[in-house]
XYZ file of C-alpha atoms in Angstrom:
753
model
C 29.677 51.208 -10.991
C 27.246 49.988 -8.321
C 23.782 48.581 -8.835
C 22.382 48.535 -5.320
C 18.989 46.890 -4.853
C 16.922 47.480 -1.756
C 16.704 44.543 0.664
C 12.897 44.715 0.550
C 13.054 44.224 -3.216
C 15.180 41.125 -2.773
C 12.843 39.689 -0.179
C 9.860 40.514 -2.357
C 11.458 38.832 -5.375
C 12.173 35.629 -3.427
C 8.709 35.644 -1.840
C 7.098 35.877 -5.291
C 9.215 32.930 -6.429
C 8.288 30.875 -3.355
C 4.597 31.700 -3.875
C 4.818 30.466 -7.470
C 6.663 27.361 -6.320
C 3.984 26.412 -3.845
C 1.256 27.123 -6.381
C 2.898 24.392 -8.465
C 3.158 22.148 -5.389
C -0.556 22.552 -4.706
C -1.367 21.610 -8.303
C 0.864 18.538 -8.075
C -0.670 17.529 -4.772
C -4.171 17.824 -6.205
C -3.197 15.852 -9.310
C -1.577 13.144 -7.196
C -4.582 12.836 -4.888
C -6.925 12.612 -7.844
C -4.662 10.086 -9.566
C -4.576 7.836 -6.521
C -8.342 8.054 -6.062
C -9.013 7.294 -9.745
C -6.581 4.379 -9.790
C -8.017 2.807 -6.644
C -11.554 3.257 -7.983
C -10.733 0.963 -10.905
C -11.006 -2.025 -8.575
C -10.031 -5.469 -9.830
C -9.188 -5.301 -13.497
C -7.389 -7.695 -15.830
C -3.799 -8.411 -14.786
C -1.907 -5.913 -16.964
C -4.266 -3.076 -16.151
C -4.082 -3.987 -12.474
C -0.300 -3.820 -12.590
C -0.420 -0.401 -14.250
C -2.869 0.756 -11.603
C -0.602 -0.431 -8.788
C 2.378 1.368 -10.308
C 0.343 4.558 -10.582
C -0.837 4.282 -6.985
C 2.744 3.755 -5.772
C 4.131 6.658 -7.809
C 1.414 9.117 -6.828
C 1.432 8.020 -3.183
C 5.205 8.496 -3.087
C 4.858 11.947 -4.638
C 2.205 12.902 -2.079
C 4.368 11.684 0.786
C 7.366 13.630 -0.517
C 5.394 16.848 -1.031
C 3.818 16.601 2.409
C 7.186 15.904 4.068
C 8.987 18.915 2.586
C 6.048 21.339 2.655
C 7.085 24.568 4.320
C 10.830 24.151 3.746
C 10.990 23.345 0.074
C 13.505 25.903 -1.229
C 16.583 26.920 0.766
C 19.077 28.373 -1.676
C 19.959 30.063 -4.943
C 23.071 30.180 -7.085
C 23.746 33.021 -9.520
C 26.171 32.041 -12.272
C 28.606 34.380 -13.991
C 26.856 33.386 -17.213
C 23.731 35.175 -15.987
C 21.767 31.997 -15.180
C 20.082 31.603 -11.823
C 19.080 28.324 -10.169
C 17.022 27.854 -7.041
C 18.015 24.811 -4.942
C 15.573 22.734 -2.912
C 14.905 19.440 -1.199
C 13.232 17.989 -4.284
C 13.165 18.995 -7.938
C 10.103 20.594 -9.540
C 9.242 21.582 -13.094
C 6.728 24.172 -14.215
C 4.734 21.440 -15.969
C 5.280 17.919 -17.207
C 6.545 18.993 -20.629
C 8.873 21.844 -19.701
C 12.583 21.001 -19.668
C 13.702 23.934 -17.508
C 13.060 23.170 -13.826
C 11.562 25.600 -11.374
C 13.561 24.086 -8.541
C 16.802 22.081 -8.698
C 17.057 18.982 -6.506
C 20.002 19.430 -4.116
C 21.393 16.088 -5.335
C 21.631 17.147 -8.996
C 25.091 17.886 -10.400
C 24.124 21.451 -11.241
C 23.460 22.066 -7.525
C 26.883 20.897 -6.360
C 28.569 24.348 -6.523
C 26.106 25.470 -3.843
C 28.092 23.262 -1.443
C 31.623 23.347 -2.872
C 32.218 26.817 -4.333
C 34.645 29.126 -2.517
C 36.117 32.529 -3.242
C 39.289 30.737 -4.319
C 37.372 28.229 -6.481
C 34.038 29.869 -7.374
C 33.028 27.101 -9.825
C 31.346 29.618 -12.116
C 29.272 31.246 -9.371
C 28.811 34.955 -8.893
C 26.738 34.676 -5.722
C 25.417 31.992 -3.372
C 22.229 32.792 -1.496
C 20.770 31.044 1.547
C 17.019 31.505 1.872
C 15.416 31.209 5.322
C 11.697 30.441 5.494
C 9.002 29.842 8.083
C 6.295 27.828 6.460
C 5.825 29.464 3.072
C 7.098 32.900 4.146
C 10.621 34.108 3.396
C 12.145 35.504 6.586
C 15.769 36.196 5.735
C 18.439 36.053 3.045
C 22.200 35.498 3.367
C 24.352 36.222 0.327
C 27.942 35.134 -0.235
C 29.863 37.003 -2.962
C 32.130 34.575 -4.819
C 33.070 36.778 -7.797
C 34.908 39.584 -6.048
C 35.083 41.538 -9.282
C 31.302 41.936 -9.253
C 30.382 45.024 -7.197
C 26.610 44.382 -7.215
C 25.314 44.251 -3.642
C 21.902 43.383 -2.237
C 22.241 44.421 1.400
C 21.979 40.786 2.513
C 25.686 39.964 2.302
C 27.160 37.674 4.951
C 30.801 38.813 5.405
C 32.009 35.496 6.872
C 29.705 33.093 5.049
C 29.142 31.273 8.358
C 25.898 32.855 9.519
C 23.639 30.068 8.272
C 25.856 27.300 9.665
C 26.237 28.969 13.074
C 22.509 29.657 13.251
C 21.818 25.978 12.639
C 24.378 24.895 15.244
C 23.011 27.255 17.894
C 19.338 26.621 17.217
C 17.248 24.908 19.891
C 16.972 21.134 19.568
C 13.552 19.565 19.068
C 14.165 15.927 19.991
C 14.317 15.036 16.286
C 17.370 15.214 14.041
C 17.030 17.798 11.300
C 18.491 17.467 7.849
C 21.687 19.383 7.046
C 20.809 19.953 3.412
C 21.163 23.749 3.780
C 24.574 23.532 5.466
C 26.382 20.543 3.950
C 30.113 21.265 4.115
C 32.581 20.411 1.360
C 34.119 17.391 3.151
C 30.647 16.052 3.860
C 29.500 16.606 0.275
C 32.386 14.536 -1.088
C 31.284 11.582 1.036
C 27.594 12.007 0.247
C 28.209 11.980 -3.517
C 31.049 9.451 -3.585
C 30.619 7.132 -6.590
C 31.861 4.083 -4.674
C 29.249 1.307 -4.884
C 30.711 -1.096 -2.310
C 31.340 -0.696 1.415
C 32.084 2.831 2.623
C 33.139 3.575 6.191
C 32.395 7.032 7.585
C 34.307 7.503 10.809
C 34.104 10.539 13.017
C 34.085 11.636 16.614
C 31.079 13.079 18.428
C 29.320 15.919 16.634
C 31.055 15.483 13.277
C 27.748 14.881 11.501
C 28.547 11.335 10.398
C 24.976 10.119 10.920
C 23.543 13.054 8.993
C 26.080 12.463 6.213
C 25.086 8.792 5.983
C 21.378 9.673 5.800
C 22.004 12.270 3.097
C 24.100 9.698 1.252
C 21.100 7.373 1.349
C 18.965 10.150 -0.166
C 21.612 10.781 -2.823
C 21.834 7.081 -3.756
C 18.036 6.885 -3.990
C 18.197 9.827 -6.399
C 21.066 8.418 -8.495
C 19.864 4.793 -8.570
C 16.126 5.303 -8.244
C 14.910 2.237 -10.142
C 17.168 -0.261 -8.366
C 16.774 1.064 -4.837
C 13.046 1.677 -5.155
C 12.726 -2.002 -6.052
C 15.181 -3.398 -3.486
C 14.748 -0.738 -0.735
C 17.299 0.813 1.619
C 17.773 -0.480 5.170
C 18.975 1.811 7.968
C 20.105 -0.002 11.116
C 20.291 1.959 14.364
C 21.348 1.053 17.912
C 17.923 1.380 19.571
C 14.307 2.406 18.849
C 14.752 5.850 20.420
C 17.582 6.613 18.002
C 15.503 5.487 15.028
C 12.717 7.796 16.184
C 15.271 10.585 16.497
C 16.473 10.249 12.876
C 13.123 9.157 11.434
C 12.169 12.520 9.894
C 15.427 13.224 8.048
C 14.823 11.233 4.874
C 11.132 12.204 4.559
C 12.230 15.854 4.803
C 14.434 15.151 1.774
C 11.537 13.634 -0.157
C 12.475 9.994 0.469
C 9.953 7.725 2.177
C 10.731 4.221 0.858
C 13.299 3.305 3.536
C 13.141 0.693 6.296
C 14.487 1.766 9.707
C 15.179 -1.047 12.159
C 17.383 -2.209 14.996
C 19.149 -5.564 14.764
C 16.517 -6.857 17.172
C 13.783 -6.106 14.614
C 15.304 -7.994 11.697
C 13.735 -11.404 12.300
C 10.071 -11.206 11.206
C 7.661 -12.494 13.800
C 10.066 -12.044 16.724
C 9.768 -9.166 19.163
C 12.590 -8.551 21.625
C 11.325 -7.861 25.145
C 14.280 -8.775 27.373
C 17.799 -7.423 27.877
C 20.884 -9.627 28.159
C 23.634 -9.019 30.636
C 26.767 -7.618 28.945
C 28.485 -10.967 29.552
C 25.686 -12.964 27.908
C 25.528 -10.576 24.950
C 29.282 -10.924 24.450
C 29.114 -14.741 24.417
C 26.130 -14.840 22.050
C 27.799 -12.367 19.714
C 31.002 -14.331 19.124
C 31.667 -15.595 15.616
C 32.193 -19.118 16.991
C 28.480 -19.314 17.769
C 27.841 -20.077 14.079
C 29.874 -23.297 14.405
C 28.262 -24.104 17.754
C 24.760 -23.863 16.286
C 25.789 -25.898 13.233
C 27.030 -28.639 15.571
C 23.808 -28.424 17.565
C 21.753 -28.916 14.378
C 23.837 -31.942 13.334
C 23.209 -33.495 16.728
C 19.467 -33.231 16.050
C 20.014 -35.658 13.156
C 19.865 -38.694 15.432
C 20.591 -42.422 15.239
C 18.433 -45.138 16.879
C 19.435 -46.214 20.356
C 19.771 -49.066 19.592
C 16.924 -49.752 17.155
C 13.453 -48.513 16.214
C 10.800 -51.174 15.641
C 8.074 -50.364 13.086
C 5.043 -52.628 12.835
C 3.589 -52.876 9.347
C 1.050 -55.378 8.011
C 1.843 -57.935 10.757
C 5.570 -57.548 10.061
C 8.063 -55.818 12.371
C 10.756 -53.841 10.569
C 13.884 -52.905 12.547
C 15.775 -49.669 11.824
C 19.225 -49.939 13.412
C 21.939 -47.303 13.625
C 23.836 -48.719 10.652
C 20.920 -48.431 8.254
C 19.939 -44.975 9.514
C 23.534 -43.730 9.395
C 23.722 -44.575 5.682
C 20.557 -42.534 5.079
C 21.877 -39.732 7.271
C 25.248 -39.445 5.539
C 23.692 -39.547 2.090
C 21.314 -36.771 3.131
C 24.091 -34.661 4.625
C 26.025 -35.049 1.369
C 23.384 -32.944 -0.383
C 24.670 -29.899 1.632
C 21.082 -28.712 1.962
C 19.749 -27.010 5.110
C 18.327 -29.365 7.699
C 14.597 -28.897 7.056
C 15.012 -28.826 3.280
C 17.186 -31.952 3.363
C 14.563 -33.851 5.334
C 12.740 -34.775 2.103
C 15.856 -36.675 0.994
C 16.112 -38.407 4.381
C 12.462 -39.433 4.164
C 13.118 -40.958 0.755
C 16.135 -42.917 1.968
C 14.265 -44.303 4.977
C 11.211 -45.250 2.900
C 13.453 -46.970 0.343
C 15.290 -48.833 3.107
C 12.052 -50.060 4.683
C 10.622 -50.949 1.261
C 13.680 -53.053 0.371
C 13.544 -54.712 3.784
C 9.864 -55.612 3.478
C 10.082 -56.610 -0.184
C 12.940 -58.998 0.579
C 11.023 -60.509 3.466
C 7.690 -61.146 1.685
C 8.785 -61.505 -1.917
C 11.730 -63.934 -1.757
C 11.183 -67.365 -3.320
C 11.969 -69.934 -0.586
C 13.369 -72.386 -3.135
C 15.768 -70.381 -5.291
C 15.998 -67.063 -3.361
C 14.761 -64.950 -6.268
C 12.410 -62.003 -5.722
C 8.939 -62.646 -7.020
C 7.788 -58.973 -6.870
C 7.641 -56.788 -9.957
C 8.245 -52.971 -9.924
C 4.541 -52.214 -9.470
C 4.500 -54.429 -6.370
C 7.507 -52.562 -4.974
C 5.820 -49.214 -5.648
C 2.678 -50.379 -3.881
C 4.678 -51.492 -0.831
C 6.424 -48.082 -0.680
C 3.107 -46.225 -0.977
C 1.612 -48.305 1.832
C 4.638 -47.662 4.067
C 4.290 -43.935 3.340
C 0.817 -44.100 4.907
C 2.003 -45.785 8.092
C 2.063 -43.337 11.063
C 4.807 -45.356 12.760
C 7.132 -44.671 9.823
C 6.612 -40.934 10.150
C 6.986 -41.105 13.916
C 10.401 -42.719 13.394
C 11.430 -40.097 10.812
C 10.330 -37.287 13.154
C 12.465 -38.824 15.873
C 15.529 -39.224 13.650
C 15.336 -36.070 11.531
C 12.770 -33.708 13.099
C 11.415 -30.569 11.522
C 12.693 -27.690 13.655
C 11.883 -23.983 13.759
C 14.644 -21.464 14.465
C 12.824 -20.394 17.616
C 12.635 -23.966 18.914
C 16.276 -24.656 18.111
C 17.668 -21.540 19.828
C 15.354 -21.849 22.827
C 16.388 -25.493 23.358
C 20.062 -24.620 22.944
C 19.939 -21.768 25.473
C 18.081 -24.008 27.938
C 20.945 -26.543 27.886
C 24.143 -25.138 26.303
C 26.413 -27.447 28.291
C 28.673 -29.535 26.087
C 28.629 -26.924 23.341
C 30.158 -23.996 25.254
C 32.805 -23.780 27.975
C 31.232 -24.142 31.401
C 31.638 -20.465 32.328
C 30.040 -19.320 29.047
C 27.232 -21.865 29.334
C 26.409 -20.560 32.802
C 26.233 -16.994 31.464
C 23.778 -17.684 28.622
C 21.686 -20.493 30.123
C 18.013 -19.697 30.645
C 14.762 -21.697 30.849
C 12.891 -22.356 27.618
C 10.989 -19.133 26.948
C 9.286 -17.164 24.240
C 10.920 -13.943 25.399
C 13.821 -12.866 23.224
C 16.714 -10.427 23.531
C 18.445 -8.399 20.823
C 21.446 -10.742 21.070
C 19.170 -13.706 20.333
C 18.114 -12.352 16.935
C 21.428 -13.049 15.134
C 21.295 -16.571 16.625
C 17.755 -17.022 15.278
C 18.882 -15.792 11.875
C 21.830 -18.194 11.876
C 19.504 -21.014 12.886
C 17.137 -20.130 10.035
C 20.041 -20.390 7.585
C 21.116 -23.760 8.983
C 17.583 -25.144 9.037
C 16.089 -23.706 5.877
C 12.368 -23.861 5.283
C 10.625 -26.991 4.131
C 7.865 -25.291 2.163
C 5.993 -28.427 1.127
C 3.268 -27.829 3.688
C 2.972 -24.189 2.623
C 2.781 -25.230 -1.030
C 0.099 -27.766 -0.196
C -1.901 -25.142 1.691
C -1.526 -22.679 -1.177
C -2.664 -25.289 -3.686
C -5.674 -26.195 -1.564
C -6.593 -22.527 -1.308
C -6.156 -22.137 -5.068
C -8.474 -25.079 -5.723
C -10.990 -23.614 -3.286
C -10.925 -20.299 -5.162
C -11.341 -22.104 -8.473
C -14.288 -24.091 -7.108
C -15.869 -20.880 -5.851
C -15.300 -19.205 -9.225
C -16.816 -22.190 -10.978
C -19.870 -21.884 -8.788
C -20.210 -18.193 -9.695
C -19.940 -19.064 -13.394
C -22.455 -21.917 -13.065
C -24.968 -19.587 -11.384
C -24.367 -17.050 -14.151
C -24.886 -19.712 -16.794
C -28.029 -21.057 -15.127
C -29.487 -17.544 -14.841
C -28.757 -16.857 -18.504
C -30.313 -20.177 -19.547
C -33.453 -19.481 -17.537
C -33.670 -15.949 -18.911
C -33.334 -16.895 -22.558
C -34.974 -20.317 -22.846
C -38.429 -18.743 -23.168
C -37.163 -16.146 -25.639
C -35.464 -18.424 -28.140
C -38.638 -19.213 -30.050
C -39.491 -15.514 -30.450
C -35.865 -14.335 -30.848
C -33.547 -17.088 -32.115
C -30.576 -14.662 -32.078
C -30.852 -14.312 -28.314
C -29.126 -17.661 -27.960
C -26.011 -16.165 -29.553
C -25.427 -13.674 -26.699
C -22.187 -14.556 -24.918
C -22.004 -14.939 -21.151
C -19.018 -14.987 -18.790
C -19.242 -18.779 -18.872
C -18.555 -18.721 -22.629
C -15.411 -16.553 -22.574
C -13.575 -17.378 -19.345
C -12.925 -20.533 -17.364
C -13.002 -20.839 -13.579
C -9.197 -20.855 -13.183
C -8.703 -17.536 -14.973
C -11.721 -16.046 -13.234
C -10.190 -16.971 -9.848
C -6.814 -15.449 -10.823
C -8.466 -12.112 -11.585
C -9.778 -11.944 -8.041
C -6.540 -12.737 -6.261
C -5.627 -10.215 -3.605
C -3.176 -7.514 -4.700
C -0.076 -6.735 -2.664
C -0.054 -2.939 -2.336
C 2.823 -2.897 0.144
C 5.905 -0.828 -0.585
C 9.278 -2.492 -1.084
C 10.271 -1.458 2.456
C 7.100 -2.998 3.905
C 7.635 -6.248 2.000
C 11.288 -6.297 3.072
C 10.306 -5.941 6.736
C 8.250 -9.144 6.483
C 10.838 -11.173 4.533
C 13.895 -12.474 6.387
C 15.657 -13.339 3.135
C 15.201 -9.918 1.492
C 18.309 -8.561 -0.285
C 18.479 -4.784 0.172
C 19.832 -2.430 -2.448
C 21.854 -0.520 0.168
C 22.329 -0.779 3.932
C 23.386 1.973 6.330
C 24.586 0.921 9.799
C 24.951 3.543 12.516
C 27.147 2.929 15.571
C 28.582 0.103 13.498
C 31.488 -0.472 15.869
C 29.030 -1.800 18.487
C 27.682 -4.738 16.475
C 28.842 -8.263 17.270
C 30.330 -10.673 14.700
C 27.049 -12.630 14.715
C 25.084 -9.439 14.010
C 27.389 -8.770 11.053
C 26.666 -12.241 9.675
C 22.964 -11.354 9.745
C 23.484 -8.019 7.980
C 25.824 -9.371 5.322
C 23.170 -11.909 4.324
C 20.862 -8.986 3.633
C 23.478 -7.295 1.460
C 24.779 -9.858 -1.050
C 26.123 -7.034 -3.246
C 27.984 -5.522 -0.247
C 26.566 -2.051 -0.947
C 26.816 -0.515 2.519
C 27.641 2.675 4.410
C 29.009 2.048 7.901
C 29.036 4.877 10.403
C 30.772 4.953 13.746
C 33.676 5.795 15.997
C 35.858 3.037 17.479
C 36.677 5.380 20.386
C 33.019 5.148 21.445
C 32.827 1.332 21.486
C 31.075 0.303 24.681
C 29.380 -3.039 23.971
C 31.411 -5.973 25.280
C 30.606 -7.944 22.120
C 31.316 -5.099 19.700
C 33.922 -5.671 17.014
C 35.370 -2.202 17.523
C 37.674 -2.014 14.478
C 36.791 -1.669 10.810
C 39.264 -4.364 9.801
C 37.713 -6.776 12.286
C 34.253 -6.073 10.863
C 35.083 -6.171 7.159
C 38.008 -8.550 6.641
C 35.819 -11.704 6.779
C 33.545 -10.335 4.039
C 35.358 -7.892 1.724
C 38.975 -8.055 2.980
C 40.525 -4.685 2.075
C 38.028 -3.752 -0.654
C 36.388 -0.846 1.176
C 36.723 2.904 1.372
C 37.431 4.842 4.546
C 36.499 8.492 5.149
C 37.140 10.396 8.356
C 35.295 13.521 9.481
C 37.429 15.645 11.773
C 35.319 18.744 12.490
C 32.986 18.797 15.488
C 29.901 20.890 14.732
C 27.945 19.949 17.863
C 30.178 20.143 20.918
C 31.580 23.520 22.023
C 35.334 23.679 22.539
C 34.960 24.066 26.312
C 33.052 20.776 26.629
C 35.210 18.935 24.096
C 38.344 19.779 26.059
C 36.910 18.049 29.127
C 35.718 14.978 27.197
C 39.052 14.581 25.398
C 40.944 14.610 28.705
C 38.961 11.561 29.851
C 39.871 9.539 26.743
C 43.531 10.661 26.696
C 43.997 9.229 30.174
C 43.312 5.761 28.731
C 44.678 6.424 25.225
C 47.458 9.055 25.341
C 47.616 9.429 21.568
C 43.908 10.245 21.211
C 43.075 13.224 18.971
C 39.500 14.518 19.255
C 37.665 16.278 16.428
C 38.187 20.042 16.437
C 35.204 22.141 17.501
C 34.118 24.955 15.178
C 32.812 27.168 17.971
C 33.155 28.138 21.604
C 30.350 29.387 23.836
C 32.382 30.854 26.684
C 30.456 28.649 29.143
C 32.586 26.176 31.099
C 31.189 22.806 32.233
C 30.732 22.478 35.989
C 30.735 19.680 38.580
C 29.049 19.537 42.002
C 29.296 17.040 44.819
C 26.089 16.298 46.713
C 24.800 14.093 49.493
C 21.225 14.033 48.129
C 21.440 13.036 44.496
C 17.704 13.108 43.588
C 17.194 16.548 45.144
C 20.367 17.962 43.560
C 19.327 16.524 40.204
C 15.917 18.218 40.388
C 17.592 21.532 41.239
C 20.149 21.199 38.428
C 17.412 20.343 35.940
C 15.613 23.579 36.811
C 18.891 25.446 36.273
C 19.883 23.802 32.988
C 16.544 23.400 31.226
C 16.508 25.877 28.327
C 13.524 28.057 27.526
C 13.501 26.383 24.151
C 15.263 23.150 23.412
C 15.960 19.919 25.250
C 17.790 18.701 28.367
C 19.085 15.154 28.891
C 19.818 13.694 32.304
C 22.304 10.886 31.667
C 22.611 8.514 34.620
C 23.320 4.835 35.352
C 20.202 2.730 34.793
C 20.023 1.658 38.455
C 19.456 5.299 39.494
C 16.655 6.056 37.059
C 13.714 5.195 39.285
C 14.895 7.366 42.160
C 15.731 10.302 39.872
C 12.484 10.082 37.891
C 10.492 10.308 41.121
C 11.818 13.862 41.611
C 11.503 15.036 37.986
C 8.139 16.241 36.662
C 6.896 14.347 33.628
C 9.894 12.002 33.495
C 9.394 8.228 33.649
C 11.870 5.426 34.185
C 11.969 2.099 32.389
C 10.183 3.047 29.155
C 11.633 4.037 25.802
C 12.369 7.758 26.179
C 10.231 10.282 24.330
C 12.935 12.534 22.913
C 10.448 15.279 22.047
C 9.856 16.006 25.747
C 11.801 18.916 27.187
C 13.564 16.735 29.782
C 14.512 13.091 29.172
C 16.252 10.513 31.344
C 18.753 8.221 29.613
C 21.646 5.919 30.326
C 24.878 6.509 28.361
C 24.171 3.858 25.726
C 20.688 5.188 25.070
C 22.261 8.603 24.484
C 24.501 7.440 21.640
C 24.039 9.453 18.472
C 21.714 11.961 20.166
C 22.218 15.643 20.958
C 20.617 18.076 23.401
C 20.958 21.745 24.218
C 21.977 20.938 27.807
C 23.169 17.741 29.481
C 23.414 16.741 33.129
C 25.735 13.760 33.733
C 25.047 11.921 36.996
C 27.573 9.715 38.854
C 30.214 9.574 36.090
C 32.425 7.404 38.297
C 30.233 4.423 37.423
C 30.865 4.728 33.686
C 33.542 3.126 31.585
C 35.745 5.409 29.490
C 33.692 5.021 26.292
C 30.339 5.542 28.025
C 31.649 8.619 29.822
C 33.016 10.056 26.575
C 29.604 9.589 24.966
C 27.753 11.187 27.891
C 30.033 14.233 28.003
C 29.703 14.995 24.275
C 25.918 15.148 23.836
C 25.486 18.862 24.678
C 25.401 21.708 22.159
C 25.456 24.476 24.810
C 25.831 23.579 28.503
C 27.118 20.628 30.541
C 26.809 19.909 34.264
C 28.055 16.972 36.366
C 26.572 15.736 39.680
C 28.166 13.112 41.897
C 28.141 11.581 45.349
C 31.044 9.256 44.555
C 34.555 10.495 43.672
C 34.957 11.726 40.099
C 37.309 9.859 37.770
C 40.686 11.552 38.189
C 41.048 12.866 34.607
C 37.523 14.308 34.734
C 38.153 15.950 38.100
C 41.353 17.542 36.778
C 39.676 18.777 33.577
C 36.809 20.360 35.535
C 39.002 21.917 38.218
């Protein structure tokens, strides 16, 4: 028996559902906007009400952001169960109203949605049919049905015989310069990683095009769904290799309804420092070594000086001499506290003041006849207080145990690293004292901040002075209020004695509480507060291209993840940074030993088989046992190579040939060629961060990491190392061309022959 429904009926049914869904979205958006406006209009209220208002603003603002991010692509699938139930699957979950238990739309991360990704004809997981819904804006454009219960002969006319139409359409679609989410096409091996219950460190390894970055981002969205309260409070940090990459992936999580995430490079993880310079590979490698932590610790200890030979302090017509023996006692006692340098300074100050006090008390208070001390404890206290007001005492302390900022410490070290590093390394990293920083400097600054600590006494003093100022201002407001009330009622008391019983603000609140009510609120999100706080502990950290980070960069990141809840993404075969750790054991052994999970993705969804064959040949020449990920598709278009005598002109011609009608083209060339090439390419600039949304972009191999383009032109591959060349050759989803004036690397020449 066959119950055939017309395709138009199916489309009409889904369109009616989508229309109803967006009607609910519009109601929610209106409610959220009104809720935010009402909450903000409340102004400054008593503390508890203000807290409730801030929570409401955060919740409604987050809802608005999520609805705006997914608008137009909210629902993408449906599962029909053998029980007769039907569930629509979407980027976020929606209910018909706040009280109804049955949802209109199932969040893709919910357990009930999992069969949409895992069910097969062999293991249908209770499904009769899986439907993929294609939309443009709010209009349904196409349906793709997969029959999972082969005993059910109901057909809709939208059946997809292979079940691959949606995946292949996504793989062949034109690139936009921004990574899209894969929520419609998550494969079973990817789903297992995304939903893995492991709460510690997870490594996701995969070759080019295996979707490891997308999997990590979807895992972040899943964790935010599963552990909403914790991660909303502690935030999620995503670390990428460069700003262009962060821009490339920046829309993925918002499209999944998640906006409370901080995206940053390592160079952006020290608040107040902006990196504007680039190190040489040799300097970056030296700065990134784990031994730099010990070098900086030694450098800090050497700032804790001894007199050479003595420091003379004049006080009340007496000269007190601080020699190296006395100061060394104070220094060793201070070091014994194990406190950071700046924090420990308070102890050093106390020891020096006590030493000077004892010295002066013995000199002026000793009885010349019997040698006894004639001073009582109050006299001793007075002497110490007077010494504490002597500028020469503080000048000596500053000389012996100075307050130091991380920036000052690292700048001074890099200006004169001799004696702390081998001569050849010192020559590589030495530079004049400067305020310009590199990405490799940031882990050094972070290490310095840990060694130095922050002496917050001055900040506390400033905060207390500001608090007293606010209280004084509040008292003035209350006094004016009281004076006005007195003036208003003093003439009325004879006629209306009860008027004197009317309470004023002065009667029911004091100045301190009045000032507290008018403190500024912090409306920043957790991610915004985390970005400004070097010591923030994140709920989860995702690191992309993790194999490239140096040991010093890992020290920085591990401080921000005391619970070791992390997802690391990368491919050791693509390690190109000289200071990169390159192996998972090398990264993780110092912190979690073998307590981490490893997952490998082996299917290449991006790179066609024809291009992957060429790229693999390059790596196998250096590593004969190399096994690349297997490509799921072939295009029938072979990569090509051309020799030329005029590289800029040939590049311009090849760009015209390779640029797709829709989509993006990347020209990947050594950095030293960029200016000459850009001069011949319309709308392309050299030296700036690339705008990946432009149709043609100019990159070097390391800027291209993690990115993908419809077409790629690789220029002068003979100047690349094996890893950089492998990266450059595997960025294309459709076509690859190679231009060169210099001889091609032999394995590349053979593969392209």
